[in-house]
CSV table of N, CA and C in Angstrom, one decimal:
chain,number,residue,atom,x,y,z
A,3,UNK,N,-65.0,-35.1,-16.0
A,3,UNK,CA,-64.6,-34.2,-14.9
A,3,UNK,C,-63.2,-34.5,-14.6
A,4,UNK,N,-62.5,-33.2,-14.4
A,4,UNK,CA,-60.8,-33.5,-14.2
A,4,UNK,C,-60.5,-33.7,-12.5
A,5,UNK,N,-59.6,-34.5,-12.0
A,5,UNK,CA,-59.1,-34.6,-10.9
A,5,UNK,C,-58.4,-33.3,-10.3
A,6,UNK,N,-59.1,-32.8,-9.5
A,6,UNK,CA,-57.9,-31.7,-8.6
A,6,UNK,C,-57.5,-32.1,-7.7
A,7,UNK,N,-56.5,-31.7,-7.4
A,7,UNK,CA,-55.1,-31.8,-6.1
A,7,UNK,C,-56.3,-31.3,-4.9
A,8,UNK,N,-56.1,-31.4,-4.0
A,8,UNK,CA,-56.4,-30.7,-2.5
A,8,UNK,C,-54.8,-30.0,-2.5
A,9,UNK,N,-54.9,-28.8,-2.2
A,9,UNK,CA,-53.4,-28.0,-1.3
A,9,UNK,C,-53.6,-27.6,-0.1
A,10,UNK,N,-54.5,-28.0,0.6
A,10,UNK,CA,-54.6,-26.5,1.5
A,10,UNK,C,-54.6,-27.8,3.0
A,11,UNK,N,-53.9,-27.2,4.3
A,11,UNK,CA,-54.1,-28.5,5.0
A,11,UNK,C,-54.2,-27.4,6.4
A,12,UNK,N,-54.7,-28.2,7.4
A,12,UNK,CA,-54.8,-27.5,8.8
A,12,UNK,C,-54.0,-27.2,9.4
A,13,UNK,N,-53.6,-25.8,10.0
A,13,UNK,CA,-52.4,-26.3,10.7
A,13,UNK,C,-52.2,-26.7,12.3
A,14,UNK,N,-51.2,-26.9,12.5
A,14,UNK,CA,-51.3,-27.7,13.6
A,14,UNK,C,-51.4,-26.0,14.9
A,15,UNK,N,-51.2,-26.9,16.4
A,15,UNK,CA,-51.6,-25.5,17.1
A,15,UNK,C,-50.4,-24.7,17.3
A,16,UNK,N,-49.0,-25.2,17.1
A,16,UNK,CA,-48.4,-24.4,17.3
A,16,UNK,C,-48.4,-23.1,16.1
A,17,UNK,N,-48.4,-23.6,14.8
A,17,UNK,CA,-48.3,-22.7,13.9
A,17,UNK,C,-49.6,-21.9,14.1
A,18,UNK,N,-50.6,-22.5,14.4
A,18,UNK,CA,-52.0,-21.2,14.2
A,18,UNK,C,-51.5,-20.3,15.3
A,19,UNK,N,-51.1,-20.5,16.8
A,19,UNK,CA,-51.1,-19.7,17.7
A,19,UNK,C,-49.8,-18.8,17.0
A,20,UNK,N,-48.8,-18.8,16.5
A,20,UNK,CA,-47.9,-17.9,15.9
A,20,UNK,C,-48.5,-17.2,15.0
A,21,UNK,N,-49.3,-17.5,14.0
A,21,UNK,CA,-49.7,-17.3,13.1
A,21,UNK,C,-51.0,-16.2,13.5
A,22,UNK,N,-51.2,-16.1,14.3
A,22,UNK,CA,-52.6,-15.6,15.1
A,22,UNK,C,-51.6,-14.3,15.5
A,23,UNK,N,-50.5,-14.5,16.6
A,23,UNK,CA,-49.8,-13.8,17.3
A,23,UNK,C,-49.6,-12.4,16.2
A,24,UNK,N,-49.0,-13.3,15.0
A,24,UNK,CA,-48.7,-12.2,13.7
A,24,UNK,C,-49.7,-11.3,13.3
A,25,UNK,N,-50.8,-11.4,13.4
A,25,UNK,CA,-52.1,-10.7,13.3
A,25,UNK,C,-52.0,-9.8,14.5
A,26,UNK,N,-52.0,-10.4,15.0
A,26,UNK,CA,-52.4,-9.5,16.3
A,26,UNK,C,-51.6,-7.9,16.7
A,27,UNK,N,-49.8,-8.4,16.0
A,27,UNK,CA,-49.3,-7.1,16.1
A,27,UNK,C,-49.9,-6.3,14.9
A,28,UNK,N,-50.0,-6.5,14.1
A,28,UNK,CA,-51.0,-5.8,13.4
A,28,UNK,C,-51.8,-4.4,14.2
A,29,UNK,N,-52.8,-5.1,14.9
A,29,UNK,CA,-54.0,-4.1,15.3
A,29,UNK,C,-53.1,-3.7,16.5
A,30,UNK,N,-52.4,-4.2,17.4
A,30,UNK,CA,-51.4,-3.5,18.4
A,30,UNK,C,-50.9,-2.4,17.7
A,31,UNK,N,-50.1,-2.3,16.7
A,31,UNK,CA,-49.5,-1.5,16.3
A,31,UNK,C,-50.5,-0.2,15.9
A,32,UNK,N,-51.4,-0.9,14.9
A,32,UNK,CA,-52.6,0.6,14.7
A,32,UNK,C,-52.9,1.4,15.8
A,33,UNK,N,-53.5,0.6,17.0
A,33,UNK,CA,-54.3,0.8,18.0
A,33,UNK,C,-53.3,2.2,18.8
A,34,UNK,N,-51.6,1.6,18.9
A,34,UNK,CA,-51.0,2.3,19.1
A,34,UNK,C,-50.3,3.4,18.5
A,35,UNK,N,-50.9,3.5,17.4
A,35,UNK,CA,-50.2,4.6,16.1
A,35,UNK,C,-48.4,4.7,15.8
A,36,UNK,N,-48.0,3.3,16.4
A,36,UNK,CA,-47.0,3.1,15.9
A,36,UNK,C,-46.8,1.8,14.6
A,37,UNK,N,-45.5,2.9,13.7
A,37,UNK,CA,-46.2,2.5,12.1
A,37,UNK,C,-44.7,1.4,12.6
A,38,UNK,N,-44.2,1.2,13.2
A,38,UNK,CA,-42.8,0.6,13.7
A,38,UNK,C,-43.6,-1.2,14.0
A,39,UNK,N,-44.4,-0.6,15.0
A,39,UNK,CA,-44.8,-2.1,15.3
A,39,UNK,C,-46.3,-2.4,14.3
A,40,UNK,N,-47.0,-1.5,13.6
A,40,UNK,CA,-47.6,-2.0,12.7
A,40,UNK,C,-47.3,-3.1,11.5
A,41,UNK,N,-45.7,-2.6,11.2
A,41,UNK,CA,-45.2,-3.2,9.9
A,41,UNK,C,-44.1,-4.0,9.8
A,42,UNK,N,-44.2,-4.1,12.0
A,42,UNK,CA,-42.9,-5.3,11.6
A,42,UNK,C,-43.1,-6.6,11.4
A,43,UNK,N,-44.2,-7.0,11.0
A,43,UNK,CA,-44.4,-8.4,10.4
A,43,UNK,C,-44.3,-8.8,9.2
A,44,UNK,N,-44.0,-7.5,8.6
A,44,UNK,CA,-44.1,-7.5,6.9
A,44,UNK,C,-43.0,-7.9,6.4
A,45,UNK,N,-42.5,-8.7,5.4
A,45,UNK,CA,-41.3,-9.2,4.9
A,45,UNK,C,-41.3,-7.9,4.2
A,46,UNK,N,-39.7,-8.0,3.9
A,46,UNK,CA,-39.3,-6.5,2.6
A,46,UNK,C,-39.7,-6.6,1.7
A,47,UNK,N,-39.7,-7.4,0.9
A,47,UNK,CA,-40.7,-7.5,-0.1
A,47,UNK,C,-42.2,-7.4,-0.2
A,48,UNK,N,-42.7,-7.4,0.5
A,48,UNK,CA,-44.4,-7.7,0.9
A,48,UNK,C,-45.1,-6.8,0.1
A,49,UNK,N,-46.0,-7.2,0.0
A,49,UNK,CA,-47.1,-6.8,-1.0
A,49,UNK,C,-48.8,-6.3,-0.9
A,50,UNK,N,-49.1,-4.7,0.0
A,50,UNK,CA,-49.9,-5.1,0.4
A,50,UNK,C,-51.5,-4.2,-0.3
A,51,UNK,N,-52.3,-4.7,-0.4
A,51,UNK,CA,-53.6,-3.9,-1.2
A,51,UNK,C,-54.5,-3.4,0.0
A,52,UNK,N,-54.5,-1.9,-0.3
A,52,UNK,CA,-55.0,-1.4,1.4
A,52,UNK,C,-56.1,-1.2,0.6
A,53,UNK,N,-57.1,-1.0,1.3
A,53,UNK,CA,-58.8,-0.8,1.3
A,53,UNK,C,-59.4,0.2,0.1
A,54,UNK,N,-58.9,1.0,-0.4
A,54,UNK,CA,-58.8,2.3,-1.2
A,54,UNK,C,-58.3,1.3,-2.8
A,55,UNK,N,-57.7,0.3,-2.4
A,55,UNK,CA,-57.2,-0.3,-3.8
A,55,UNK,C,-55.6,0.2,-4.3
A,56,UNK,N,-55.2,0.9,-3.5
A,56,UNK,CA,-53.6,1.2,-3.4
A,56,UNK,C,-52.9,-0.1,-3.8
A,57,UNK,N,-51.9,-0.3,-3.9
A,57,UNK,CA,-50.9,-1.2,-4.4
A,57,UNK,C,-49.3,-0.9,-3.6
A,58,UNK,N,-49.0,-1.2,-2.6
A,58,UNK,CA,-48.1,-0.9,-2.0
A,58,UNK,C,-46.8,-2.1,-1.9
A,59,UNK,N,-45.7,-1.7,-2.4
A,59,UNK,CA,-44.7,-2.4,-2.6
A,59,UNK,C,-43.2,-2.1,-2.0
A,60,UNK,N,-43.4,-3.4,-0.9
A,60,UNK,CA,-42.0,-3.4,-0.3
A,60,UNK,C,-42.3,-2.3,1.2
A,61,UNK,N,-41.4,-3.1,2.3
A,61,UNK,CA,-41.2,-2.3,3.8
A,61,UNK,C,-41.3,-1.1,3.9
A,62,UNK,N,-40.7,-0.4,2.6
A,62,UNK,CA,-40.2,1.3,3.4
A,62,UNK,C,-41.3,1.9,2.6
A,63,UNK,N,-41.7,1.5,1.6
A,63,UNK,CA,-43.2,2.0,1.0
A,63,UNK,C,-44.2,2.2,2.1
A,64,UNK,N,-44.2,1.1,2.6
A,64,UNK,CA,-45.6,0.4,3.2
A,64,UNK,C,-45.5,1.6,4.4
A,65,UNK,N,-44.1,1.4,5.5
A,65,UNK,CA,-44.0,2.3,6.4
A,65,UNK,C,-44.3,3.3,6.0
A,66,UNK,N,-43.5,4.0,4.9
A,66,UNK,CA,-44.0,5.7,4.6
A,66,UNK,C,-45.4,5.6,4.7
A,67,UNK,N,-46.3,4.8,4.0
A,67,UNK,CA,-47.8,4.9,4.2
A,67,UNK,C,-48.7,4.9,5.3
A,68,UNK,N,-48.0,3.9,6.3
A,68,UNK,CA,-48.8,3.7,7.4
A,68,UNK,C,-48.3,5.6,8.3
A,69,UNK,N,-46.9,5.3,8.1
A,69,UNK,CA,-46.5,6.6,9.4
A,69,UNK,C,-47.4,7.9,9.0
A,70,UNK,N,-48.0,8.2,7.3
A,70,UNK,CA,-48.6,9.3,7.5
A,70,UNK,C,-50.2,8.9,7.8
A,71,UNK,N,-50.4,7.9,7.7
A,71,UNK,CA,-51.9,7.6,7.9
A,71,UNK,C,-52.1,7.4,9.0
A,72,UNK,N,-51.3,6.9,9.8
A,72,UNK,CA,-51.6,6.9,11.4
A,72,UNK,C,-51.5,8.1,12.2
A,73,UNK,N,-50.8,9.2,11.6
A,73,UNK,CA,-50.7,10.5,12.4
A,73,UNK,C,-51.4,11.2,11.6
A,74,UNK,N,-52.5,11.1,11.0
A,74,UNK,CA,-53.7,11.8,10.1
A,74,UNK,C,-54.9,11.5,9.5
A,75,UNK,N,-54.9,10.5,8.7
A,75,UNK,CA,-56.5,10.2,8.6
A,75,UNK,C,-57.1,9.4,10.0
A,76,UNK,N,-56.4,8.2,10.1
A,76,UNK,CA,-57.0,7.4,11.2
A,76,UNK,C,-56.1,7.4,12.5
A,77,UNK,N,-55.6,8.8,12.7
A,77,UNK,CA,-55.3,8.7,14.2
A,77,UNK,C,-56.0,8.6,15.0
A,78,UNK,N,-57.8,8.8,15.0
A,78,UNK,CA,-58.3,8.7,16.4
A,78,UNK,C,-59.2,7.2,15.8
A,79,UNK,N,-58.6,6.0,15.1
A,79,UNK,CA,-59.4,4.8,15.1
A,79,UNK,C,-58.9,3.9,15.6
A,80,UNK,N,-59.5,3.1,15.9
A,80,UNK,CA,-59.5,1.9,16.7
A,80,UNK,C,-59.7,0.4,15.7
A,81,UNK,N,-59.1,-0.7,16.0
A,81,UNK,CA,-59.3,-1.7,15.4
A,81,UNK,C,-59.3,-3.0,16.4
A,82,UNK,N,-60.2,-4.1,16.1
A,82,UNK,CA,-59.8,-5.2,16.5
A,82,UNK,C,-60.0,-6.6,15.1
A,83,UNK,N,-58.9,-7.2,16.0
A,83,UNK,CA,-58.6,-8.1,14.6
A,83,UNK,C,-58.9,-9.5,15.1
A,84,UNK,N,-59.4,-10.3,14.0
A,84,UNK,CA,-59.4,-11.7,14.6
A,84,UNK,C,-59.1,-12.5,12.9
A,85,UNK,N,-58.5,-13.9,13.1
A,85,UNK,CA,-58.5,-14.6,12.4
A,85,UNK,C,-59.9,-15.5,11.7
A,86,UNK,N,-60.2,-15.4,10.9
A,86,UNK,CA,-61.8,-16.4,10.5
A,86,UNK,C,-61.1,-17.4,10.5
A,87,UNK,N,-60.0,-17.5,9.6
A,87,UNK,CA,-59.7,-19.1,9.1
A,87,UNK,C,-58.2,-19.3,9.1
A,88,UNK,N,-57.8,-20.3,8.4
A,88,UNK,CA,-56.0,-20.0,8.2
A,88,UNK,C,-55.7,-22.4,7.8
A,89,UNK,N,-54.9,-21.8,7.2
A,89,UNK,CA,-55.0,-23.2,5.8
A,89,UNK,C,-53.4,-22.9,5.7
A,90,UNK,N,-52.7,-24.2,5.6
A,90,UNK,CA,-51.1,-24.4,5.5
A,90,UNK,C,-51.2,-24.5,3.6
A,91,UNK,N,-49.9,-24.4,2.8
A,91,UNK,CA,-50.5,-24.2,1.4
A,91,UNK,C,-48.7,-25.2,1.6
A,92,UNK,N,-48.2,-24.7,2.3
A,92,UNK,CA,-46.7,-26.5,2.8
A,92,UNK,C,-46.3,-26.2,3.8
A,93,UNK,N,-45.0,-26.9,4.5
A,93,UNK,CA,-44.9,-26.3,6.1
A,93,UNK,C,-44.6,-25.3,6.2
A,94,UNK,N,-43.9,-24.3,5.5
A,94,UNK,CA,-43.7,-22.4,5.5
A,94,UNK,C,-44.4,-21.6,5.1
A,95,UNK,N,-45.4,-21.8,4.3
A,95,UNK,CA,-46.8,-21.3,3.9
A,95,UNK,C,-48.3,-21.3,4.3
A,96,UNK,N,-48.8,-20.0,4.8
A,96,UNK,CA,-50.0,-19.8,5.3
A,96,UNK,C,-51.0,-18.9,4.5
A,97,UNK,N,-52.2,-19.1,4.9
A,97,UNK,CA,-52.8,-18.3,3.8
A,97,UNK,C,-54.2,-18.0,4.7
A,98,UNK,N,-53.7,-17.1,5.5
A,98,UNK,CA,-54.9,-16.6,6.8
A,98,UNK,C,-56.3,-15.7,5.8
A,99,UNK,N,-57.5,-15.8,6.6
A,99,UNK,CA,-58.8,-14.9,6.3
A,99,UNK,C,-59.0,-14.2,7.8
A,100,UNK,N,-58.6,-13.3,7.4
A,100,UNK,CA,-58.8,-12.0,8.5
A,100,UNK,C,-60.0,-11.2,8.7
A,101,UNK,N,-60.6,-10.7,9.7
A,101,UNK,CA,-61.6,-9.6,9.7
A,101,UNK,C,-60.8,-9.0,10.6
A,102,UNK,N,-61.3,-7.2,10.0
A,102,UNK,CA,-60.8,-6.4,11.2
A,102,UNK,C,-62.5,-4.8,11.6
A,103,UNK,N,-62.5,-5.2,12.8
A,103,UNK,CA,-63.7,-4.3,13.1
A,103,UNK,C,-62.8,-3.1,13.3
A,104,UNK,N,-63.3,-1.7,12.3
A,104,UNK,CA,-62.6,-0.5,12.8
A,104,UNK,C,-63.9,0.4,13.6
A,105,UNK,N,-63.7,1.0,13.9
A,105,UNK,CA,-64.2,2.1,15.6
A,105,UNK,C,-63.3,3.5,14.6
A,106,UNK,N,-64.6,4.7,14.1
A,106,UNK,CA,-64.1,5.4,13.7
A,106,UNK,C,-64.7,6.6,15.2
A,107,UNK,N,-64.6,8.4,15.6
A,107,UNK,CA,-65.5,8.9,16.2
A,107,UNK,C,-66.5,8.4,15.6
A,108,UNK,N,-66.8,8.7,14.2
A,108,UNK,CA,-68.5,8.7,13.3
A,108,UNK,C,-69.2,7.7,13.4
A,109,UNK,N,-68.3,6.2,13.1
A,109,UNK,CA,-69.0,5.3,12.6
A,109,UNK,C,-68.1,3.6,12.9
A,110,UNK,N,-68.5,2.9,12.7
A,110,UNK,CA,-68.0,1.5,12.7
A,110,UNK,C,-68.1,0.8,11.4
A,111,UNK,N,-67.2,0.2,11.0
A,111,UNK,CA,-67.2,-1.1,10.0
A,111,UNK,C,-66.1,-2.1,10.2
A,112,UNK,N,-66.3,-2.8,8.8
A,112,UNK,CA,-65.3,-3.8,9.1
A,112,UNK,C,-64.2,-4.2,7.4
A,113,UNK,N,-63.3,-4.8,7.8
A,113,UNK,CA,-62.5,-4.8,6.5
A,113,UNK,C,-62.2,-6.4,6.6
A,114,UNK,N,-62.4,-7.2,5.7
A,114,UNK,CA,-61.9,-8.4,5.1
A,114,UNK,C,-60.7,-8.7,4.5
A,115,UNK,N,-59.6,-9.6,5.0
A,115,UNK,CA,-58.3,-9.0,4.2
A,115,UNK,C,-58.7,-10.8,4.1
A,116,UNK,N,-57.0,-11.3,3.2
A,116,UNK,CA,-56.3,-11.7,3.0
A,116,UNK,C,-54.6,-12.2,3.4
A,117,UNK,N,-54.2,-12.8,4.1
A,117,UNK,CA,-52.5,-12.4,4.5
A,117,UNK,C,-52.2,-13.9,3.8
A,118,UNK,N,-51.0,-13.6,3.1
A,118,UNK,CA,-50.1,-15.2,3.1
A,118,UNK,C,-48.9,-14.4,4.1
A,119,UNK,N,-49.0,-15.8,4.9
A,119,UNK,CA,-47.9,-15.9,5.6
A,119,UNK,C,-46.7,-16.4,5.2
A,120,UNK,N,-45.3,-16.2,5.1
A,120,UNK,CA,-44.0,-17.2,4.7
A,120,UNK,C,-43.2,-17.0,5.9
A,121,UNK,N,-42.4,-18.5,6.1
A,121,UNK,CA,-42.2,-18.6,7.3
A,121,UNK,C,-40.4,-19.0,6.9
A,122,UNK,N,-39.6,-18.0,7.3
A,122,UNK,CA,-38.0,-18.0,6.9
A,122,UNK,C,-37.5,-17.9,8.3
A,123,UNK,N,-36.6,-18.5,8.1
A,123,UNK,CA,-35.4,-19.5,9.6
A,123,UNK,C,-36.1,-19.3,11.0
A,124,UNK,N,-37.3,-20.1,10.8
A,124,UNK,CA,-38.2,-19.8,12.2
A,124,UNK,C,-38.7,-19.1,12.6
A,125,UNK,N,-39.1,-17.8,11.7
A,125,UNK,CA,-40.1,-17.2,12.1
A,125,UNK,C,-41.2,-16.7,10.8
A,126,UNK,N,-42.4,-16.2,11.2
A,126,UNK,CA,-43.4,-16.3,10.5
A,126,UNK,C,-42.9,-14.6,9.9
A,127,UNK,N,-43.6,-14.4,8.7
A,127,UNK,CA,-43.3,-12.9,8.1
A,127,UNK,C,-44.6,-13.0,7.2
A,128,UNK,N,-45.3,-11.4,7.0
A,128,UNK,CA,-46.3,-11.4,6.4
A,128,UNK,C,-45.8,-11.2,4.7
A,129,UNK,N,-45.6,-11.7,3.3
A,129,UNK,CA,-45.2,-11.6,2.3
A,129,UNK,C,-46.8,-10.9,1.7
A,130,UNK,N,-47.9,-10.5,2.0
A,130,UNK,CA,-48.6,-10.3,0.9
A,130,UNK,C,-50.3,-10.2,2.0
A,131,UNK,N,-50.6,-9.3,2.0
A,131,UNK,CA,-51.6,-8.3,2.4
A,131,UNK,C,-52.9,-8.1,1.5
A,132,UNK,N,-53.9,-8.4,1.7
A,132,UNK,CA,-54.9,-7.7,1.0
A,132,UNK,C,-56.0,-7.5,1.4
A,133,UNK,N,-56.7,-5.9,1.9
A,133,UNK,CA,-57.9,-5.7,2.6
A,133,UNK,C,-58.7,-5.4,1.7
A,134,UNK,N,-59.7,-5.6,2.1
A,134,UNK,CA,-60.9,-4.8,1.3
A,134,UNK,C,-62.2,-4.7,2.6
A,135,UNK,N,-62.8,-3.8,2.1
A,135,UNK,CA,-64.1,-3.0,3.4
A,135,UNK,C,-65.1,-4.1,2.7
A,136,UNK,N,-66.2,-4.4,4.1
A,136,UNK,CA,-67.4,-5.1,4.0
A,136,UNK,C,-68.3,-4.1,3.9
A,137,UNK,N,-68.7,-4.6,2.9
A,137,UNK,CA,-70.2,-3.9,2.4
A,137,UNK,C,-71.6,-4.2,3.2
A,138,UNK,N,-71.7,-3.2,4.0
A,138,UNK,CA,-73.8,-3.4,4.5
A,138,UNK,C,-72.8,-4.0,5.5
């Protein structure tokens, strides 16, 4: 049997509560249908896999997507978001497990993502997004 590394380490409270905070503008921003404060956690680069399996690459991508989907498919939904987990990968690297309960008129579910966090000259930025819907 081969030796593996452990990478993944807890993080301390100040990073989770930032790290938490960054989530949070997330569903503020949805909740508010503004694609401004939905996406400003996103690094320019960021990389994010929305629920549908889209592939969205880079800030002004991501915004064009959110600004028409928030004034049209899911303008009248609601989300709340919480962190399940969240694991340091070194001290500027995060690698959160997200759920988000959405509140449609019709119906309710929920989406499971992915975020890595990267953290440049003191503040946390989302580099890399991935949702996917819970089944049943």
């Amino acid at each position: 049997m081969s030796v593996r590394p452990s990478v993944r380490e807890i993080p301390g409270e100040g990073d989770l509560k930032e790290l938490r905070e960054l989530v949070a503008e997330l569903a503020e921003g949805f909740n508010r249908k503004e694609a401004a404060v939905l996406d400003r956690p996103f690094a320019a680069d960021a990389v994010v896999v929305v629920p549908d399996g889209r592939i969205i690459r880079g800030w002004d991508e991501l915004f064009a997507y959110h600004t028409a989907r928030l004034a049209e498919v899911v303008s009248t939904w609601t989300m709340r978001q919480s962190v399940l987990s969240a694991t340091m990968l070194g001290p500027d690297e995060a690698v959160l497990h997200i759920r988000q309960e959405m509140a449609t008129p019709e119906r309710e579910f929920a989406n499971h993502g992915t975020v890595v966090a990267s953290r440049r000259d003191g503040r946390w930025w989302i580099s890399a997004l991935h949702n996917t819907n819970v089944v049943g």
